[in-house]
C-alpha positions in Angstrom: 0.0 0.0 0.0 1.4 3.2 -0.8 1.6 5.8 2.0 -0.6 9.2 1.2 0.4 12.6 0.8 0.2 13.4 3.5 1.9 11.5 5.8 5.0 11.0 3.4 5.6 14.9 2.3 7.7 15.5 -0.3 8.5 19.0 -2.2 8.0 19.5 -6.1 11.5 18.1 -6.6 10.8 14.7 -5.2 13.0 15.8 -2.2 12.0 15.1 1.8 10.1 17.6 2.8 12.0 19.2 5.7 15.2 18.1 4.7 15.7 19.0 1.1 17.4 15.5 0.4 16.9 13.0 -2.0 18.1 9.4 -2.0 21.5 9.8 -3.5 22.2 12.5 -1.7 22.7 10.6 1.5 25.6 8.3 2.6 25.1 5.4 4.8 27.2 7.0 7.8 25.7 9.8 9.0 27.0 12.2 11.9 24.4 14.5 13.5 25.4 17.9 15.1 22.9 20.7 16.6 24.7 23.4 15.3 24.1 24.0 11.5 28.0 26.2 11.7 29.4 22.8 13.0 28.5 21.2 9.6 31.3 22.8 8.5 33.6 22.7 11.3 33.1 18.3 10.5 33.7 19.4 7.2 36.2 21.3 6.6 38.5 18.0 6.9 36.9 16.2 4.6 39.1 14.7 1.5 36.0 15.7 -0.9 32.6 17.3 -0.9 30.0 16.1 -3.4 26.7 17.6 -2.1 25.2 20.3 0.1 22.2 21.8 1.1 20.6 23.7 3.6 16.4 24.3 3.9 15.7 26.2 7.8 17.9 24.8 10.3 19.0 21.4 8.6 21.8 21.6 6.6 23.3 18.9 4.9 26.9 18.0 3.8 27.9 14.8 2.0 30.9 13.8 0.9 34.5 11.4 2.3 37.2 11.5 4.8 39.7 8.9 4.5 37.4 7.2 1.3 34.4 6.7 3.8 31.2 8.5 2.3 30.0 10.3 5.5 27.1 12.8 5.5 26.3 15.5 8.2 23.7 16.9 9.1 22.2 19.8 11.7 19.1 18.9 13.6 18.8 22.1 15.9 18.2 21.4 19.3 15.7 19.3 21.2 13.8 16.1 20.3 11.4 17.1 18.2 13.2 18.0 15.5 15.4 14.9 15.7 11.8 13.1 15.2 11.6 14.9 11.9 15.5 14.0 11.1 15.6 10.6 11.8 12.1 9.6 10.1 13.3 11.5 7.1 16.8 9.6 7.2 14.5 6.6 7.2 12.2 7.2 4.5 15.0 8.3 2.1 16.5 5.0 2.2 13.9 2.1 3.1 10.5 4.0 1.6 11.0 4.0 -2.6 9.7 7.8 -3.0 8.3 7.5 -6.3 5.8 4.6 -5.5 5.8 5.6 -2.0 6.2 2.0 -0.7 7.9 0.7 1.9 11.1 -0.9 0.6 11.1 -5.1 0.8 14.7 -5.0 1.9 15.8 -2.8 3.9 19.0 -0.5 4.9 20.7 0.2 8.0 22.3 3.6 8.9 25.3 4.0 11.2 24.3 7.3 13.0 26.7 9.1 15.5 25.8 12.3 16.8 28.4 14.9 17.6 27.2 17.6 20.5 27.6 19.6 23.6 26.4 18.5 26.8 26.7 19.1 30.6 28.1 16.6 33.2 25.7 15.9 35.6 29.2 14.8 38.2 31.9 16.3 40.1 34.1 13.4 38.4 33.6 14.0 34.8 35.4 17.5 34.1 34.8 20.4 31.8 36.7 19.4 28.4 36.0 16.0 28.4 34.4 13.4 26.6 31.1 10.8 27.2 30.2 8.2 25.2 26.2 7.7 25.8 25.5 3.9 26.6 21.7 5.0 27.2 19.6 7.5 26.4 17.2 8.5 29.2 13.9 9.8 27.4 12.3 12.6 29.9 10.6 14.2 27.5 7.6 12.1 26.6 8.4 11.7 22.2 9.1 8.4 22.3 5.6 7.2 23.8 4.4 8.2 20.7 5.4 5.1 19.3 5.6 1.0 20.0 8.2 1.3 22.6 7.1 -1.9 24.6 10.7 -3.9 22.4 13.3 -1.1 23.3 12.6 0.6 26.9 14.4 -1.2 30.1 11.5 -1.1 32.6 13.5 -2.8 35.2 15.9 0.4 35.1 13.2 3.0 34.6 11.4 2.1 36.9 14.0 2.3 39.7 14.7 5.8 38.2 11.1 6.8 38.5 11.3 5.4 42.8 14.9 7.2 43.0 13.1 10.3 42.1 9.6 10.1 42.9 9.0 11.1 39.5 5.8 13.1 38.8 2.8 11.2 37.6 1.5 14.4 35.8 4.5 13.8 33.7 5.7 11.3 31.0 7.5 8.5 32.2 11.1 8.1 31.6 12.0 5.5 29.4 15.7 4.6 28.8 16.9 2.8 25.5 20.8 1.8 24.8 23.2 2.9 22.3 24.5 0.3 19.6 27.3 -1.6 21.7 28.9 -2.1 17.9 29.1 1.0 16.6 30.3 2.6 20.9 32.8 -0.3 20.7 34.4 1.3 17.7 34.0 5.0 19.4 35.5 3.9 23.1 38.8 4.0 24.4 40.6 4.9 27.9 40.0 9.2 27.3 35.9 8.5 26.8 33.6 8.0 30.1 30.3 6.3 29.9 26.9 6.7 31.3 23.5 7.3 30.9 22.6 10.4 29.0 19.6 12.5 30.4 17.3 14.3 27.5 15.6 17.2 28.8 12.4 18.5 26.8 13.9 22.1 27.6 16.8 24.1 28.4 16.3 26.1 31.5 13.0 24.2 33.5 13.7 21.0 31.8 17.5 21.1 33.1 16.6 22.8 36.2 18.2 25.9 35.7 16.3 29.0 38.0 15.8 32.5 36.0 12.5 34.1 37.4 10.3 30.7 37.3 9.7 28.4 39.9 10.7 24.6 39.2 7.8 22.2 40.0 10.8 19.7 42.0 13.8 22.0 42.6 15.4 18.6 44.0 15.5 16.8 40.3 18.8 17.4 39.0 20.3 16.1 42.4 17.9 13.2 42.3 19.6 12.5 38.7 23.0 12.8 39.4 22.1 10.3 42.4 20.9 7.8 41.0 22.6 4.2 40.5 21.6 1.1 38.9 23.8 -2.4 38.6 26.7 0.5 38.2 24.8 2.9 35.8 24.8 6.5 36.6 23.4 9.5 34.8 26.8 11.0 33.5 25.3 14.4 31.8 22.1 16.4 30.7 21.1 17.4 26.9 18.5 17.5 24.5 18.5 15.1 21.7 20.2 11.3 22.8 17.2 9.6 24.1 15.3 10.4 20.2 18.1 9.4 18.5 18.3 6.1 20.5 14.7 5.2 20.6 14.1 6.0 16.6 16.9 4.4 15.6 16.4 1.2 17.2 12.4 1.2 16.2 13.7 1.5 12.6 16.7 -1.0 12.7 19.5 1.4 12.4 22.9 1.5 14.3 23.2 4.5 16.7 25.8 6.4 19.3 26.4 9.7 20.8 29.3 11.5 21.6 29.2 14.4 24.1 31.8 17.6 24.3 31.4 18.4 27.7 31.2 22.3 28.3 29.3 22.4 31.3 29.9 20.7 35.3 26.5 21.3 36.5 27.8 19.5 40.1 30.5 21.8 40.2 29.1 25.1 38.6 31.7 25.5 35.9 32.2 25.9 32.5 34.7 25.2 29.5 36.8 28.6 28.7 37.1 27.1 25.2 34.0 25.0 24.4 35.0 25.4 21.0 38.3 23.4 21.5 36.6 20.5 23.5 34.3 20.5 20.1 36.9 20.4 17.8 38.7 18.3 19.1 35.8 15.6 19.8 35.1 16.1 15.7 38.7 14.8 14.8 38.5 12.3 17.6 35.2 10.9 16.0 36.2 10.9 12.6 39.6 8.7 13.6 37.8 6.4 15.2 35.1 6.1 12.2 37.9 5.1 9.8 40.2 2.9 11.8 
Protein backbone atom coordinates (compact mmCIF):
# COMPACT_ATOMS: atom_id res chain seq x y z
CA UNK A 1 0.00 0.00 0.00
CA UNK A 2 1.41 3.15 -0.84
CA UNK A 3 1.59 5.81 1.96
CA UNK A 4 -0.58 9.16 1.20
CA UNK A 5 0.37 12.60 0.77
CA UNK A 6 0.16 13.41 3.51
CA UNK A 7 1.86 11.50 5.84
CA UNK A 8 5.02 11.05 3.41
CA UNK A 9 5.60 14.89 2.32
CA UNK A 10 7.75 15.53 -0.30
CA UNK A 11 8.54 18.96 -2.15
CA UNK A 12 8.00 19.45 -6.09
CA UNK A 13 11.51 18.09 -6.60
CA UNK A 14 10.80 14.70 -5.21
CA UNK A 15 13.03 15.79 -2.20
CA UNK A 16 12.05 15.08 1.76
CA UNK A 17 10.12 17.64 2.84
CA UNK A 18 12.01 19.19 5.74
CA UNK A 19 15.23 18.14 4.66
CA UNK A 20 15.70 18.99 1.10
CA UNK A 21 17.44 15.49 0.41
CA UNK A 22 16.85 13.04 -2.01
CA UNK A 23 18.13 9.42 -2.04
CA UNK A 24 21.54 9.81 -3.53
CA UNK A 25 22.20 12.49 -1.68
CA UNK A 26 22.74 10.65 1.51
CA UNK A 27 25.57 8.33 2.63
CA UNK A 28 25.14 5.35 4.83
CA UNK A 29 27.18 6.98 7.83
CA UNK A 30 25.69 9.81 8.98
CA UNK A 31 26.95 12.19 11.92
CA UNK A 32 24.37 14.52 13.50
CA UNK A 33 25.44 17.87 15.11
CA UNK A 34 22.92 20.71 16.58
CA UNK A 35 24.67 23.38 15.27
CA UNK A 36 24.09 24.00 11.53
CA UNK A 37 27.96 26.19 11.66
CA UNK A 38 29.44 22.75 12.95
CA UNK A 39 28.48 21.18 9.61
CA UNK A 40 31.29 22.78 8.48
CA UNK A 41 33.60 22.67 11.34
CA UNK A 42 33.11 18.29 10.48
CA UNK A 43 33.73 19.44 7.16
CA UNK A 44 36.22 21.34 6.65
CA UNK A 45 38.55 18.01 6.94
CA UNK A 46 36.93 16.17 4.58
CA UNK A 47 39.11 14.69 1.49
CA UNK A 48 36.01 15.66 -0.93
CA UNK A 49 32.59 17.32 -0.94
CA UNK A 50 30.03 16.13 -3.42
CA UNK A 51 26.67 17.57 -2.10
CA UNK A 52 25.25 20.31 0.06
CA UNK A 53 22.22 21.83 1.08
CA UNK A 54 20.59 23.67 3.59
CA UNK A 55 16.44 24.34 3.90
CA UNK A 56 15.66 26.18 7.77
CA UNK A 57 17.88 24.78 10.31
CA UNK A 58 19.00 21.43 8.57
CA UNK A 59 21.78 21.57 6.62
CA UNK A 60 23.32 18.85 4.92
CA UNK A 61 26.89 17.98 3.82
CA UNK A 62 27.86 14.75 1.96
CA UNK A 63 30.94 13.80 0.85
CA UNK A 64 34.45 11.41 2.27
CA UNK A 65 37.24 11.51 4.83
CA UNK A 66 39.73 8.91 4.47
CA UNK A 67 37.42 7.15 1.30
CA UNK A 68 34.42 6.75 3.77
CA UNK A 69 31.22 8.47 2.33
CA UNK A 70 30.05 10.32 5.54
CA UNK A 71 27.13 12.77 5.46
CA UNK A 72 26.26 15.49 8.19
CA UNK A 73 23.70 16.88 9.14
CA UNK A 74 22.24 19.81 11.67
CA UNK A 75 19.10 18.89 13.63
CA UNK A 76 18.82 22.12 15.91
CA UNK A 77 18.18 21.42 19.29
CA UNK A 78 15.67 19.35 21.19
CA UNK A 79 13.81 16.14 20.35
CA UNK A 80 11.44 17.14 18.22
CA UNK A 81 13.18 17.98 15.54
CA UNK A 82 15.44 14.88 15.71
CA UNK A 83 11.82 13.09 15.16
CA UNK A 84 11.61 14.92 11.89
CA UNK A 85 15.46 13.96 11.07
CA UNK A 86 15.61 10.62 11.84
CA UNK A 87 12.08 9.59 10.14
CA UNK A 88 13.31 11.51 7.10
CA UNK A 89 16.84 9.63 7.18
CA UNK A 90 14.52 6.55 7.23
CA UNK A 91 12.17 7.23 4.54
CA UNK A 92 15.01 8.29 2.10
CA UNK A 93 16.54 4.98 2.25
CA UNK A 94 13.86 2.12 3.11
CA UNK A 95 10.48 3.97 1.56
CA UNK A 96 11.00 3.98 -2.59
CA UNK A 97 9.75 7.78 -3.01
CA UNK A 98 8.29 7.49 -6.34
CA UNK A 99 5.85 4.59 -5.48
CA UNK A 100 5.75 5.61 -2.04
CA UNK A 101 6.18 1.97 -0.71
CA UNK A 102 7.90 0.73 1.87
CA UNK A 103 11.09 -0.89 0.56
CA UNK A 104 11.08 -5.06 0.80
CA UNK A 105 14.66 -5.04 1.87
CA UNK A 106 15.79 -2.85 3.91
CA UNK A 107 18.96 -0.49 4.86
CA UNK A 108 20.68 0.25 8.03
CA UNK A 109 22.27 3.64 8.94
CA UNK A 110 25.32 4.01 11.15
CA UNK A 111 24.33 7.33 12.98
CA UNK A 112 26.73 9.15 15.54
CA UNK A 113 25.76 12.27 16.83
CA UNK A 114 28.44 14.89 17.56
CA UNK A 115 27.17 17.55 20.52
CA UNK A 116 27.55 19.58 23.56
CA UNK A 117 26.45 18.52 26.77
CA UNK A 118 26.67 19.12 30.62
CA UNK A 119 28.12 16.60 33.16
CA UNK A 120 25.68 15.91 35.65
CA UNK A 121 29.17 14.77 38.15
CA UNK A 122 31.91 16.26 40.15
CA UNK A 123 34.06 13.38 38.39
CA UNK A 124 33.58 14.02 34.77
CA UNK A 125 35.39 17.50 34.08
CA UNK A 126 34.80 20.39 31.83
CA UNK A 127 36.72 19.44 28.40
CA UNK A 128 35.98 15.97 28.43
CA UNK A 129 34.41 13.43 26.64
CA UNK A 130 31.12 10.76 27.20
CA UNK A 131 30.18 8.25 25.19
CA UNK A 132 26.17 7.72 25.80
CA UNK A 133 25.47 3.89 26.64
CA UNK A 134 21.69 5.03 27.15
CA UNK A 135 19.57 7.47 26.42
CA UNK A 136 17.15 8.50 29.21
CA UNK A 137 13.94 9.77 27.44
CA UNK A 138 12.34 12.56 29.93
CA UNK A 139 10.59 14.23 27.52
CA UNK A 140 7.63 12.10 26.58
CA UNK A 141 8.42 11.65 22.21
CA UNK A 142 9.12 8.37 22.34
CA UNK A 143 5.58 7.17 23.75
CA UNK A 144 4.39 8.24 20.74
CA UNK A 145 5.43 5.15 19.28
CA UNK A 146 5.59 0.99 20.03
CA UNK A 147 8.24 1.28 22.55
CA UNK A 148 7.11 -1.86 24.59
CA UNK A 149 10.71 -3.88 22.41
CA UNK A 150 13.26 -1.15 23.27
CA UNK A 151 12.60 0.57 26.85
CA UNK A 152 14.43 -1.19 30.11
CA UNK A 153 11.53 -1.14 32.61
CA UNK A 154 13.52 -2.78 35.17
CA UNK A 155 15.89 0.36 35.11
CA UNK A 156 13.20 3.01 34.57
CA UNK A 157 11.39 2.12 36.93
CA UNK A 158 14.01 2.29 39.66
CA UNK A 159 14.65 5.78 38.20
CA UNK A 160 11.15 6.81 38.49
CA UNK A 161 11.34 5.40 42.76
CA UNK A 162 14.86 7.16 43.02
CA UNK A 163 13.15 10.25 42.10
CA UNK A 164 9.57 10.14 42.92
CA UNK A 165 8.96 11.10 39.50
CA UNK A 166 5.82 13.06 38.79
CA UNK A 167 2.79 11.15 37.61
CA UNK A 168 1.53 14.41 35.78
CA UNK A 169 4.51 13.81 33.70
CA UNK A 170 5.69 11.27 31.02
CA UNK A 171 7.52 8.47 32.24
CA UNK A 172 11.08 8.09 31.63
CA UNK A 173 11.99 5.49 29.42
CA UNK A 174 15.68 4.64 28.77
CA UNK A 175 16.95 2.82 25.47
CA UNK A 176 20.76 1.85 24.84
CA UNK A 177 23.15 2.94 22.30
CA UNK A 178 24.53 0.32 19.64
CA UNK A 179 27.34 -1.59 21.73
CA UNK A 180 28.92 -2.06 17.90
CA UNK A 181 29.06 0.96 16.56
CA UNK A 182 30.26 2.56 20.91
CA UNK A 183 32.80 -0.31 20.65
CA UNK A 184 34.42 1.28 17.68
CA UNK A 185 34.03 5.00 19.36
CA UNK A 186 35.50 3.89 23.11
CA UNK A 187 38.81 4.02 24.44
CA UNK A 188 40.65 4.88 27.93
CA UNK A 189 39.99 9.19 27.34
CA UNK A 190 35.91 8.47 26.78
CA UNK A 191 33.62 8.01 30.11
CA UNK A 192 30.30 6.32 29.91
CA UNK A 193 26.93 6.70 31.28
CA UNK A 194 23.47 7.33 30.92
CA UNK A 195 22.57 10.38 29.05
CA UNK A 196 19.65 12.51 30.37
CA UNK A 197 17.35 14.25 27.54
CA UNK A 198 15.59 17.24 28.76
CA UNK A 199 12.40 18.51 26.83
CA UNK A 200 13.89 22.12 27.61
CA UNK A 201 16.77 24.12 28.44
CA UNK A 202 16.27 26.06 31.50
CA UNK A 203 13.04 24.24 33.50
CA UNK A 204 13.67 21.02 31.84
CA UNK A 205 17.53 21.08 33.12
CA UNK A 206 16.64 22.83 36.17
CA UNK A 207 18.16 25.90 35.73
CA UNK A 208 16.34 28.99 38.00
CA UNK A 209 15.80 32.55 35.97
CA UNK A 210 12.53 34.08 37.40
CA UNK A 211 10.30 30.67 37.34
CA UNK A 212 9.71 28.39 39.87
CA UNK A 213 10.66 24.59 39.18
CA UNK A 214 7.83 22.18 39.97
CA UNK A 215 10.84 19.73 42.04
CA UNK A 216 13.76 22.04 42.61
CA UNK A 217 15.37 18.65 43.99
CA UNK A 218 15.49 16.81 40.34
CA UNK A 219 18.81 17.37 39.02
CA UNK A 220 20.26 16.09 42.44
CA UNK A 221 17.86 13.17 42.34
CA UNK A 222 19.61 12.53 38.69
CA UNK A 223 23.02 12.81 39.38
CA UNK A 224 22.10 10.28 42.41
CA UNK A 225 20.95 7.84 40.96
CA UNK A 226 22.62 4.20 40.53
CA UNK A 227 21.64 1.08 38.91
CA UNK A 228 23.83 -2.40 38.64
CA UNK A 229 26.74 0.49 38.24
CA UNK A 230 24.77 2.94 35.75
CA UNK A 231 24.83 6.50 36.58
CA UNK A 232 23.36 9.48 34.81
CA UNK A 233 26.82 10.98 33.48
CA UNK A 234 25.28 14.36 31.85
CA UNK A 235 22.07 16.37 30.67
CA UNK A 236 21.07 17.37 26.90
CA UNK A 237 18.54 17.48 24.55
CA UNK A 238 18.49 15.05 21.74
CA UNK A 239 20.22 11.31 22.81
CA UNK A 240 17.19 9.63 24.07
CA UNK A 241 15.35 10.45 20.20
CA UNK A 242 18.12 9.44 18.53
CA UNK A 243 18.35 6.08 20.47
CA UNK A 244 14.75 5.23 20.60
CA UNK A 245 14.11 6.05 16.61
CA UNK A 246 16.95 4.38 15.59
CA UNK A 247 16.45 1.16 17.21
CA UNK A 248 12.43 1.18 16.15
CA UNK A 249 13.72 1.51 12.58
CA UNK A 250 16.68 -1.00 12.69
CA UNK A 251 19.53 1.42 12.35
CA UNK A 252 22.94 1.47 14.27
CA UNK A 253 23.19 4.54 16.72
CA UNK A 254 25.85 6.38 19.35
CA UNK A 255 26.42 9.67 20.79
CA UNK A 256 29.27 11.49 21.63
CA UNK A 257 29.18 14.41 24.08
CA UNK A 258 31.82 17.56 24.26
CA UNK A 259 31.44 18.35 27.71
CA UNK A 260 31.20 22.30 28.34
CA UNK A 261 29.33 22.43 31.32
CA UNK A 262 29.93 20.72 35.28
CA UNK A 263 26.54 21.35 36.52
CA UNK A 264 27.80 19.49 40.09
CA UNK A 265 30.53 21.83 40.25
CA UNK A 266 29.09 25.06 38.64
CA UNK A 267 31.74 25.49 35.91
CA UNK A 268 32.16 25.87 32.53
CA UNK A 269 34.74 25.15 29.52
CA UNK A 270 36.78 28.55 28.66
CA UNK A 271 37.06 27.07 25.25
CA UNK A 272 33.96 24.97 24.44
CA UNK A 273 34.99 25.44 20.98
CA UNK A 274 38.35 23.36 21.46
CA UNK A 275 36.64 20.48 23.54
CA UNK A 276 34.33 20.49 20.13
CA UNK A 277 36.94 20.41 17.82
CA UNK A 278 38.75 18.26 19.13
CA UNK A 279 35.76 15.56 19.84
CA UNK A 280 35.11 16.10 15.67
CA UNK A 281 38.73 14.80 14.76
CA UNK A 282 38.46 12.25 17.55
CA UNK A 283 35.23 10.86 16.00
CA UNK A 284 36.23 10.89 12.57
CA UNK A 285 39.63 8.69 13.61
CA UNK A 286 37.82 6.37 15.25
CA UNK A 287 35.12 6.09 12.18
CA UNK A 288 37.91 5.14 9.85
CA UNK A 289 40.16 2.90 11.81
Amino acid sequence: MSLESSELILNPDGSMYHLNLRPENIATNIILVGDQDRVDQVTKHFNSIEFTTQKREFKTTTGSYKNKRFSVISTGIGTDNIDIVLNELDALVNIDLSTRKIKEHLTQLSIVRIGTSGSLQATIPVDSFVLSSHGLDMTGLLHSYQIESISNPEIENAFVKHTNWSSKKATPIIVSNSQELANSLASEIVFQGITATAGGFYGPQGRVLRLALEDATLNHKIDSFSFEGNIITNLEMETSAIYGLSKLQGHKAVSMNAIIANRANGTFSKNPSKVVADLILYTLEKLTT
